[in-house]
Every structure is written in C-alpha cells, then in structure tokens.
Amino acid sequence: MANKVYVETTLNGETVEFLCEPRQSLLEVLRDVLGFTGAKEGCLTGDCGACSVIIDGRVVCSCLVLGVEAQGKTIETVEGMARDGQLHPLQQKFLEHAALQCGICTPGFLVAAKALLDRNPNPTEHEVRYALAGNLCRCTGYDKIVRAVLDAAAVMRGGTHGVTGA
Amino acid sequence: MHAITYEAPKSLEHALRLLAAAGEKGRVLAGGTDLLIQMRAGVRTPERLIDAKTIPELQVLSFSPHEGLRLGAAVPCYRIVEDPVLCQHYPGLVEAAGLIGSVQIKNRCTVGGNLCNGSPAADTTPALIALGAVCYVASPRGTRTVAVEDFVVSPGRTVLQPDEVLVEFRIPAPPPHTADCYQRFIPRNEMDIAVVGVGAAVTLDGEVCTAARIGLGAVAPTPLFAREASASLVGKPLDDEAIATAAELAQKIARPITDMRGTAEYRLHLVGVLTRRVLKVAAERARAR
C-alpha cells in the first residue's frame, strides 16, 4: 500500500479532510472515501461527463483529476445543489421536463448546466448545447435536457413560467 | 493505476530538483487529460508525478506589443479561449485551443501538455508552428530554446530530457496586417480528434504577402512546418493562384497514414483543402487589420 496523503478541501461549502493514495482519482475519493456517490463513473477517459464536478468554479471530469489535487480547492458536486430540502431549479426542471430516464448521466448534466448558468444566466440554445457537449446521455436524448436547462435559466432569472411554459 | 507519488512544487527551481531526483521515473503532470488516461491504460508508467499547475512560471500569460506573447506551458485552454487580447491578436491559436474536447476538458488541458504529449494530431501545435512559437525549456543545466516544429520527434516522444521542463512559449507580436487561422477536419461538429489540421499565419503589405508560415497536423509522424509552401507565398499577391501553389507544396510534404479516422489519400486531399481555406481566412483577417 502506497503512503496515503492528507488532503484538506472544501466540499459543497464544508471543510473536508481525507486520506488518499496519490494514484486515486478525485472521482474515486468522492465515491469510495467520502461517500459522495452523486458523480458517476462512466468512461474514465473524460469523454462522457458523468463524473462532472465543479472545482474553483470550473466544471471538470473528476476521473481526470487526482484526489491529491483537491488540496485547498473548492469543490461542488450534485449533492450540494439542493438546499434546505429545496431542489435546485435545474433539478426541478429536469423532473418537470422528464429530462432523464436511467439517471446515470443526470448528476453530470446538472453540474455542467449549473457551471454554465453560474457564468451565463441567459444562454442561447446553441450555448447550452455547446456547454453540454461533454456530457453523454444514451437514453433520453438531448432535447428535453436542453429545454430543461433553458427553462431553469429563465426561472433563475426571475421569470415565473420559463421559456417553454412548463 | 499503479502506485505513484505526487508533488506540487511552488517554484520552477523546486520542480527541477524533484524531476532530477526522479530521473526516468518522473513525469510532469499538466492538465492530465492525456497522461492520466495513458497511465490507467499502462501506456505510460511514470512513478513520480510533478504537478505543473502549481508552478507560477508555467502559469504566465502576458502580451505586450514589444515582447509579444508569453504563454506558460500549464495555462489551461479556457484562459486562452476567454482572453480578449489573445482573441484579438492570435485568433488562430484561440481557434485551436477552443476545438479541444469539451468544456470540462478545456478547463483542464494545456497547450504545453498538448505539445509534450507528442501526438501528431494535437490541435494547438500547427497553430503554434504557424505563429513561429519558440519553446523555453528549463533544466538544472540552464534554459534552452526549441522551435515548436522541432519539439516532437516521433508519435508520443519529444526532445525533452527526463530532467527538463517545458516552461513557456514565446510568440512574436504580430506585425501590422498579420493574422493567423487554424482549422481541422472532423466528421462531426465537436468532440473529436483531427483527421487533418492546418494552421497558417500571413503578413500582408497591401496585397503582397511578406511573410507566411503554415503548420500541418495529423499527416505525418510529427506535426510539420510546411517550409516550402510557406516560402512560396512570400513576395506574391495572396491570390487564388499563389494559395493553390502553396497548398500543392504543403501536400508534397504530407506523409499520412490510413487509420480509423481516414485514408491516406483522403488526408492528402484534406491538406490541400484546409491549406487553401486557412490561408484565405488568415489573409482576410490580415487585410482587416
């Protein structure tokens, strides 16, 4: 067993300490060390986006980040999106638009969409599709997901009904 | 993945000491978007990773009309794509950086890593060749410079010695009426590896081309500088005839292979098409400046 390294990071707003081997990915640390199983293991090659998390405001594939690289960083996962028992507008709109089926890709889509809306509260459909190009869904297809994100963006900007009237 | 050690040096000097101590077992980790995948697959097996992202010297990104561009090897591609100064002065480099992977990948991957990975299909490399970028390489023995077109020696292998670090690229400030462009061909809209990629930079004096550089990707074991094709444009009006001649000369140095992305014959055809296209776009941009 290789020597474990002590890491201190901020995860969904709370200080978290953990020990990990340097070879372990952040995804592995989140799921198997810290018990945050929202980020999913899909391809392990950075193609599918199922493991998306936000580090210091930037969405990344946690399978391509080492756990030790989390030292001193601020990490957001899907577990941090709902607050005080209230779903995040993106989560609410994913439900309303039926923008998921099996659900494996959903945490990654939610996190990538949150990263987009944090930066761009009023994206065009084209911008939403571009921002989600690194997330693969093999069952729902993308149209419902894109509509859910556009609708959530409208709600978050203060409109009560959203662009698609759902 | 096999067991490794990880170090996050806070200075170049510290990184060089760590790398020297690691010898053949060491490797610099930049964005990790190629290296970590290769380590999982057993393609590369370094035992000591030294993180480039924590080294301030590798995070430099500055432009001045006097010095030109200094681009740290570990600057993530999103910083290039989102930088208004780079978008203004080096649109071709921005195009290349913007074509790599998804948002998730662009938030991690680096131009330095793209070059050090040594892929003949690296998108940013032909763009750097077109701009005449020079690599600054540090080791305990001092600093040396290497032209980008001389950096990759074979697929996956570079001129870097085990104790050397690629620190930054330096790119001249574009003279008046100079512009660059990078395009690649892939059979879809996004998220793919270049079948062929071509970068070009041209300088105009009126309609006459006074300087030109063309870089080719994915058509030989290493990225290429199309020296004769570039030279053929100098002193001539940048018209269809001159552009067609340059495209033919670029095709002459291409030695593509047939693989899952395309046949050698198709790639050769694409070298001509893309060389013509990027020269036309670069010329249009240069005229507008």
Coordinates of C-alpha atoms in Angstrom, one line a residue:
Chain A
M1 CA 0.0 0.0 0.0
A2 CA 1.4 3.3 -1.1
N3 CA 1.7 6.1 1.5
K4 CA -1.6 8.0 1.9
V5 CA -1.6 11.7 1.6
Y6 CA -3.6 14.1 3.9
V7 CA -5.8 16.4 1.9
E8 CA -8.0 19.3 3.1
T9 CA -10.6 20.7 0.7
T10 CA -13.9 22.5 0.7
L11 CA -16.7 20.2 -0.5
N12 CA -20.2 21.8 -1.0
G13 CA -19.3 24.6 1.4
E14 CA -17.9 22.5 4.2
T15 CA -14.3 21.8 5.1
V16 CA -13.5 18.1 4.5
E17 CA -10.3 16.2 5.3
F18 CA -9.4 12.9 3.9
L19 CA -6.5 10.5 3.3
C20 CA -5.9 9.1 -0.2
E21 CA -3.3 7.4 -2.3
P22 CA -1.8 9.7 -5.0
R23 CA -3.0 7.4 -7.7
Q24 CA -6.6 7.7 -6.7
S25 CA -8.8 10.0 -8.9
L26 CA -10.9 12.6 -7.3
L27 CA -13.9 10.6 -8.5
E28 CA -12.7 7.6 -6.6
V29 CA -12.1 9.7 -3.5
L30 CA -15.6 11.3 -3.7
R31 CA -17.3 8.0 -4.1
D32 CA -15.3 5.5 -2.1
V33 CA -13.6 7.5 0.6
L34 CA -16.1 10.3 1.2
G35 CA -19.3 8.5 0.3
F36 CA -20.5 11.2 -2.2
T37 CA -21.8 8.9 -4.9
G38 CA -23.6 11.5 -7.0
A39 CA -20.7 11.8 -9.5
K40 CA -20.8 8.6 -11.6
E41 CA -18.0 6.6 -13.2
G42 CA -18.8 6.3 -16.9
C43 CA -15.9 6.1 -19.4
L44 CA -12.9 7.0 -17.1
T45 CA -11.4 8.8 -20.2
G46 CA -13.0 12.2 -20.0
D47 CA -15.5 11.6 -22.8
C48 CA -18.9 11.0 -21.1
G49 CA -19.0 13.7 -18.4
A50 CA -20.9 11.5 -15.9
C51 CA -18.3 12.3 -13.2
S52 CA -18.5 16.1 -13.7
V53 CA -17.8 18.3 -10.6
I54 CA -17.0 22.0 -10.3
I55 CA -13.6 22.9 -9.0
D56 CA -12.9 26.5 -8.1
G57 CA -15.9 27.5 -10.4
R58 CA -14.8 25.4 -13.4
V59 CA -16.6 22.1 -14.4
V60 CA -14.2 19.2 -14.9
C61 CA -14.2 15.5 -15.2
S62 CA -13.3 14.2 -11.7
C63 CA -12.0 11.0 -13.3
L64 CA -9.2 13.1 -14.8
V65 CA -8.3 14.9 -11.5
L66 CA -6.2 13.2 -8.8
G67 CA -7.7 13.3 -5.3
V68 CA -4.5 14.9 -4.0
E69 CA -5.0 17.8 -6.4
A70 CA -8.1 18.8 -4.4
Q71 CA -5.8 20.2 -1.7
G72 CA -7.0 23.8 -0.9
K73 CA -9.6 23.7 -3.7
T74 CA -13.4 24.4 -3.6
I75 CA -15.4 21.5 -4.9
E76 CA -19.1 21.4 -5.8
T77 CA -20.9 18.2 -6.5
V78 CA -24.5 17.4 -7.3
E79 CA -25.1 16.7 -3.6
G80 CA -24.6 20.4 -3.0
M81 CA -27.3 21.6 -5.4
A82 CA -30.4 21.1 -3.4
R83 CA -30.6 23.5 -0.4
D84 CA -32.7 23.2 2.8
G85 CA -34.8 20.5 1.2
Q86 CA -35.5 22.5 -1.9
L87 CA -34.4 21.2 -5.2
H88 CA -32.2 23.5 -7.3
P89 CA -34.2 25.0 -10.2
L90 CA -32.2 22.8 -12.6
Q91 CA -33.2 19.6 -10.7
Q92 CA -36.8 20.8 -10.6
K93 CA -36.9 21.5 -14.3
F94 CA -35.2 18.1 -15.1
L95 CA -38.1 16.5 -13.3
E96 CA -40.8 18.6 -15.0
H97 CA -39.4 18.1 -18.5
A98 CA -38.7 14.4 -17.9
A99 CA -35.1 15.1 -18.9
L100 CA -33.9 11.8 -17.6
Q101 CA -34.5 8.1 -17.8
C102 CA -32.0 5.8 -16.3
G103 CA -30.4 8.7 -14.5
I104 CA -26.7 7.7 -14.7
C105 CA -25.8 10.8 -16.7
T106 CA -28.0 13.2 -14.8
P107 CA -25.7 14.3 -12.0
G108 CA -23.1 15.2 -14.6
F109 CA -25.6 17.1 -16.7
L110 CA -26.9 19.0 -13.7
V111 CA -23.4 20.0 -12.6
A112 CA -22.3 21.0 -16.1
A113 CA -25.5 23.0 -16.5
K114 CA -25.0 24.7 -13.2
A115 CA -21.5 25.7 -14.2
L116 CA -22.9 27.2 -17.4
L117 CA -25.7 29.2 -15.6
D118 CA -23.3 30.4 -12.9
R119 CA -21.3 32.1 -15.6
N120 CA -24.0 32.8 -18.2
P121 CA -27.5 33.2 -16.7
N122 CA -29.1 33.8 -20.1
P123 CA -27.7 31.3 -22.6
T124 CA -28.9 30.6 -26.1
E125 CA -29.9 27.1 -27.0
H126 CA -26.7 26.9 -29.0
E127 CA -24.7 27.9 -25.9
V128 CA -26.5 25.3 -23.8
R129 CA -25.8 22.6 -26.4
Y130 CA -22.1 23.6 -26.6
A131 CA -21.8 23.6 -22.8
L132 CA -23.2 20.2 -22.5
A133 CA -21.3 18.6 -25.4
G134 CA -19.1 16.9 -22.9
N135 CA -22.0 15.0 -21.3
L136 CA -23.3 11.9 -23.0
C137 CA -26.9 10.6 -22.5
R138 CA -27.7 7.2 -24.1
C139 CA -31.4 7.1 -23.3
T140 CA -33.4 10.4 -23.0
G141 CA -31.6 12.2 -25.8
Y142 CA -30.6 15.8 -25.5
D143 CA -33.7 17.8 -26.4
K144 CA -35.5 17.5 -23.1
I145 CA -32.3 18.2 -21.3
V146 CA -31.6 21.4 -23.3
R147 CA -35.2 22.6 -22.7
A148 CA -35.0 21.9 -19.0
V149 CA -31.8 23.9 -18.8
L150 CA -33.3 26.8 -20.7
D151 CA -36.4 26.7 -18.6
A152 CA -34.4 26.6 -15.4
A153 CA -32.3 29.6 -16.6
A154 CA -35.5 31.6 -17.2
V155 CA -36.8 30.7 -13.7
M156 CA -33.5 31.6 -12.1
R157 CA -33.5 35.0 -13.9
G158 CA -36.8 35.7 -12.2
G159 CA -39.4 34.7 -14.8
T160 CA -42.1 32.6 -13.1
H161 CA -43.1 30.5 -16.1
G162 CA -40.0 29.9 -18.1
V163 CA -39.4 29.9 -21.8
T164 CA -41.2 26.7 -22.6
G165 CA -44.2 27.3 -20.4
A166 CA -43.8 24.1 -18.4
Chain B
M1 CA -3.5 2.6 -11.9
H2 CA -0.1 1.7 -10.5
A3 CA 1.2 3.4 -7.2
I4 CA 2.7 6.8 -7.7
T5 CA 3.9 9.7 -5.7
Y6 CA 2.7 13.3 -6.3
E7 CA 4.4 16.6 -5.7
A8 CA 3.0 20.1 -6.1
P9 CA 6.1 22.3 -6.3
K10 CA 5.7 26.0 -5.7
S11 CA 8.5 27.1 -7.9
L12 CA 10.3 26.1 -11.1
E13 CA 13.5 25.6 -9.2
H14 CA 11.8 23.2 -6.8
A15 CA 10.2 21.3 -9.7
L16 CA 13.6 20.9 -11.4
R17 CA 15.1 19.4 -8.2
L18 CA 12.2 17.0 -7.9
L19 CA 12.4 16.0 -11.5
A20 CA 16.2 15.5 -11.4
A21 CA 15.7 13.3 -8.3
A22 CA 13.0 11.2 -10.0
G23 CA 15.2 10.5 -13.1
E24 CA 13.5 8.2 -15.6
K25 CA 10.6 7.6 -13.2
G26 CA 9.4 11.2 -13.2
R27 CA 6.9 13.0 -15.4
V28 CA 5.4 16.4 -15.3
L29 CA 1.6 16.4 -14.9
A30 CA -0.2 19.3 -16.5
G31 CA -4.0 19.0 -17.2
G32 CA -3.8 15.3 -17.0
T33 CA -6.4 14.8 -19.8
D34 CA -4.0 12.6 -21.8
L35 CA -1.5 11.5 -19.1
L36 CA -3.9 10.0 -16.6
I37 CA -5.7 8.1 -19.3
Q38 CA -2.4 6.7 -20.6
M39 CA -1.4 5.8 -17.1
R40 CA -4.6 3.9 -16.5
A41 CA -4.1 2.1 -19.8
G42 CA -0.5 1.3 -18.9
V43 CA 0.8 3.2 -21.9
R44 CA 2.9 5.5 -19.8
T45 CA 4.1 4.3 -16.3
P46 CA 5.8 7.2 -14.5
E47 CA 6.1 6.7 -10.8
R48 CA 6.6 10.2 -9.7
L49 CA 4.3 12.9 -10.9
I50 CA 5.3 16.6 -10.6
D51 CA 2.3 18.9 -10.9
A52 CA 3.0 21.7 -13.4
K53 CA -0.2 23.6 -12.4
T54 CA 1.3 24.8 -9.1
I55 CA 4.4 26.3 -10.7
P56 CA 4.0 30.1 -11.1
E57 CA 6.4 30.2 -14.0
L58 CA 4.3 27.8 -16.0
Q59 CA 1.1 29.9 -15.4
V60 CA 2.4 33.1 -17.1
L61 CA 0.0 34.6 -19.7
S62 CA 1.0 38.1 -20.9
F63 CA 1.1 40.1 -24.0
S64 CA 2.9 43.3 -24.9
P65 CA 3.4 44.8 -28.4
H66 CA 7.1 44.8 -27.6
E67 CA 7.6 41.3 -26.2
G68 CA 4.7 39.5 -27.9
L69 CA 3.0 36.6 -26.1
R70 CA 4.4 34.7 -23.2
L71 CA 2.2 31.6 -22.7
G72 CA 3.0 29.4 -19.8
A73 CA 3.1 25.7 -20.6
A74 CA 0.5 24.9 -17.9
V75 CA -2.0 27.6 -18.7
P76 CA -5.4 25.8 -19.2
C77 CA -7.0 26.2 -22.6
Y78 CA -10.1 28.1 -21.1
R79 CA -7.8 31.0 -20.2
I80 CA -6.7 31.2 -23.8
V81 CA -10.2 31.0 -25.3
E82 CA -11.6 33.6 -22.9
D83 CA -8.7 36.1 -23.2
P84 CA -9.8 39.1 -25.2
V85 CA -6.2 40.1 -26.0
L86 CA -5.4 36.7 -27.4
C87 CA -8.7 36.6 -29.4
Q88 CA -7.6 39.9 -30.9
H89 CA -4.0 39.1 -31.8
Y90 CA -3.9 35.3 -32.2
P91 CA -7.4 34.2 -33.4
G92 CA -5.9 31.0 -34.9
L93 CA -4.3 29.9 -31.6
V94 CA -7.7 30.6 -29.9
E95 CA -9.5 28.6 -32.6
A96 CA -7.1 25.6 -32.0
A97 CA -7.4 25.8 -28.2
G98 CA -11.2 26.1 -28.5
L99 CA -11.5 23.0 -30.6
I100 CA -10.0 20.7 -28.0
G101 CA -12.5 18.5 -26.2
S102 CA -15.5 19.6 -24.1
V103 CA -15.8 22.5 -21.7
Q104 CA -14.7 20.0 -19.0
I105 CA -11.5 19.2 -20.9
K106 CA -10.8 22.8 -21.8
N107 CA -10.9 23.7 -18.1
R108 CA -8.0 21.4 -17.5
C109 CA -6.0 20.8 -20.7
T110 CA -3.0 22.9 -21.6
V111 CA -1.1 23.9 -24.7
G112 CA 2.1 22.7 -23.1
G113 CA 0.6 19.4 -22.3
N114 CA -0.8 19.1 -25.8
L115 CA 2.7 19.5 -27.2
C116 CA 4.5 17.3 -24.7
N117 CA 2.0 14.5 -25.3
G118 CA 3.6 14.3 -28.7
S119 CA 0.6 13.5 -30.7
P120 CA 0.9 14.3 -34.4
A121 CA -2.8 15.3 -34.3
A122 CA -2.5 17.9 -31.5
D123 CA -4.7 20.8 -32.5
T124 CA -2.6 23.6 -30.9
T125 CA 0.7 22.5 -32.4
P126 CA 0.1 23.5 -36.1
A127 CA -1.3 26.8 -34.8
L128 CA 1.9 27.4 -32.7
I129 CA 4.1 26.5 -35.7
A130 CA 2.2 29.0 -37.8
L131 CA 2.9 31.7 -35.2
G132 CA 6.6 30.8 -35.1
A133 CA 6.3 29.9 -31.4
V134 CA 9.5 29.1 -29.5
C135 CA 9.6 26.7 -26.5
Y136 CA 11.6 27.7 -23.4
V137 CA 12.9 24.5 -21.8
A138 CA 14.5 24.6 -18.3
S139 CA 16.7 22.0 -16.6
P140 CA 19.4 22.1 -13.9
R141 CA 21.8 22.9 -16.7
G142 CA 20.0 26.1 -17.7
T143 CA 17.4 27.2 -20.3
R144 CA 17.4 26.2 -23.9
T145 CA 15.0 27.2 -26.7
V146 CA 13.4 24.8 -29.3
A147 CA 11.2 25.8 -32.2
V148 CA 7.8 24.1 -31.8
E149 CA 8.2 22.3 -35.2
D150 CA 11.4 20.6 -33.8
F151 CA 9.9 19.6 -30.4
V152 CA 8.1 16.3 -31.3
V153 CA 10.4 13.6 -32.6
S154 CA 8.0 10.7 -33.1
P155 CA 4.5 9.9 -32.0
G156 CA 4.4 10.3 -28.2
R157 CA 8.1 11.3 -28.0
T158 CA 9.7 14.8 -27.7
V159 CA 13.1 16.4 -27.4
L160 CA 12.6 16.8 -23.6
Q161 CA 15.2 15.0 -21.5
P162 CA 14.0 13.4 -18.3
D163 CA 15.2 16.4 -16.2
E164 CA 13.7 19.1 -18.5
V165 CA 10.5 21.1 -18.1
L166 CA 8.7 23.0 -20.9
V167 CA 8.2 26.3 -19.1
E168 CA 6.6 28.6 -21.7
F169 CA 6.1 29.5 -25.3
R170 CA 7.1 32.9 -26.7
I171 CA 5.3 34.1 -29.8
P172 CA 6.3 37.3 -31.6
A173 CA 3.8 40.2 -31.5
P174 CA 2.0 40.2 -34.9
P175 CA 3.4 42.9 -37.2
P176 CA 0.7 45.2 -38.9
H177 CA -1.6 43.4 -41.3
T178 CA -0.7 40.0 -39.8
A179 CA -3.2 37.3 -38.9
D180 CA -3.5 33.6 -38.2
C181 CA -6.1 30.9 -38.6
Y182 CA -6.5 27.2 -37.6
Q183 CA -8.9 24.7 -39.0
R184 CA -9.3 21.0 -38.7
F185 CA -11.5 18.4 -40.4
I186 CA -13.5 16.0 -38.3
P187 CA -16.6 14.1 -39.5
R188 CA -18.8 15.7 -36.8
N189 CA -19.3 19.1 -35.2
E190 CA -17.4 18.8 -31.9
M191 CA -15.5 16.5 -29.6
D192 CA -13.2 14.6 -32.0
I193 CA -9.6 14.3 -33.0
A194 CA -8.4 16.0 -36.1
V195 CA -8.3 13.9 -39.3
V196 CA -6.1 16.7 -40.6
G197 CA -5.4 20.1 -39.0
V198 CA -3.8 23.1 -40.7
G199 CA -2.6 26.4 -39.2
A200 CA -1.4 29.4 -41.1
A201 CA -0.2 33.0 -40.4
V202 CA 0.4 35.6 -43.0
T203 CA 1.6 39.2 -43.2
L204 CA 0.5 41.5 -46.0
D205 CA 1.9 44.7 -47.4
G206 CA -1.0 45.8 -49.5
E207 CA -1.9 42.7 -51.4
V208 CA 1.6 41.3 -51.3
C209 CA 2.5 38.6 -48.8
T210 CA 5.7 39.5 -47.0
A211 CA 5.7 36.6 -44.5
A212 CA 3.9 33.3 -44.2
R213 CA 4.0 30.2 -42.0
I214 CA 2.0 27.0 -42.4
G215 CA 1.8 24.2 -39.9
L216 CA 0.3 20.8 -40.6
G217 CA -1.2 18.2 -38.1
A218 CA -2.1 14.5 -38.4
V219 CA -0.4 14.0 -41.8
A220 CA 3.0 12.6 -40.6
P221 CA 4.5 11.0 -37.5
T222 CA 5.0 14.5 -36.1
P223 CA 3.4 17.9 -36.7
L224 CA 5.1 19.6 -39.6
F225 CA 6.2 23.1 -40.7
A226 CA 5.5 23.4 -44.4
R227 CA 8.6 25.4 -45.2
E228 CA 8.5 25.4 -49.0
A229 CA 4.8 26.0 -49.1
S230 CA 5.2 29.0 -46.7
A231 CA 8.2 30.4 -48.7
S232 CA 6.3 30.1 -51.9
L233 CA 3.8 32.8 -50.8
V234 CA 6.4 35.5 -50.0
G235 CA 6.7 38.3 -52.4
K236 CA 3.5 37.4 -54.3
P237 CA -0.1 38.8 -54.1
L238 CA -2.0 36.4 -51.9
D239 CA -4.4 35.4 -54.7
D240 CA -6.0 32.1 -55.6
E241 CA -3.1 31.1 -57.8
A242 CA -0.5 31.6 -55.0
I243 CA -2.7 29.9 -52.5
A244 CA -3.2 26.9 -54.8
T245 CA 0.5 26.6 -55.3
A246 CA 1.2 26.7 -51.6
A247 CA -1.5 24.1 -51.0
E248 CA 0.2 21.8 -53.5
L249 CA 3.5 22.3 -51.9
A250 CA 2.0 21.5 -48.5
Q251 CA 0.6 18.3 -49.9
K252 CA 4.1 17.3 -51.1
I253 CA 5.5 17.0 -47.5
A254 CA 2.5 15.2 -46.1
R255 CA 3.1 11.5 -45.4
P256 CA -0.3 10.5 -43.9
I257 CA -1.3 7.0 -42.8
T258 CA -4.6 5.3 -43.2
D259 CA -6.4 4.6 -40.0
M260 CA -9.9 4.7 -38.4
R261 CA -10.2 8.5 -39.0
G262 CA -9.4 8.5 -42.7
T263 CA -7.4 7.0 -45.5
A264 CA -4.0 8.4 -46.5
E265 CA -5.5 9.5 -49.8
Y266 CA -8.3 11.4 -48.1
R267 CA -5.9 13.1 -45.7
L268 CA -3.8 14.2 -48.6
H269 CA -6.8 15.7 -50.2
L270 CA -7.7 17.5 -47.0
V271 CA -4.2 19.0 -46.7
G272 CA -5.0 20.9 -49.9
V273 CA -8.5 21.9 -49.0
L274 CA -7.6 23.1 -45.5
T275 CA -4.4 24.9 -46.5
R276 CA -6.4 26.9 -49.1
R277 CA -9.1 27.6 -46.5
V278 CA -6.9 28.8 -43.7
L279 CA -4.7 30.9 -46.0
K280 CA -7.9 32.6 -47.3
V281 CA -9.2 33.3 -43.8
A282 CA -5.8 34.5 -42.5
A283 CA -5.5 36.8 -45.5
E284 CA -9.0 38.2 -44.9
R285 CA -8.2 38.8 -41.3
A286 CA -4.8 40.4 -42.2
R287 CA -6.5 42.8 -44.6
A288 CA -9.0 43.9 -42.0
R289 CA -6.2 44.9 -39.6

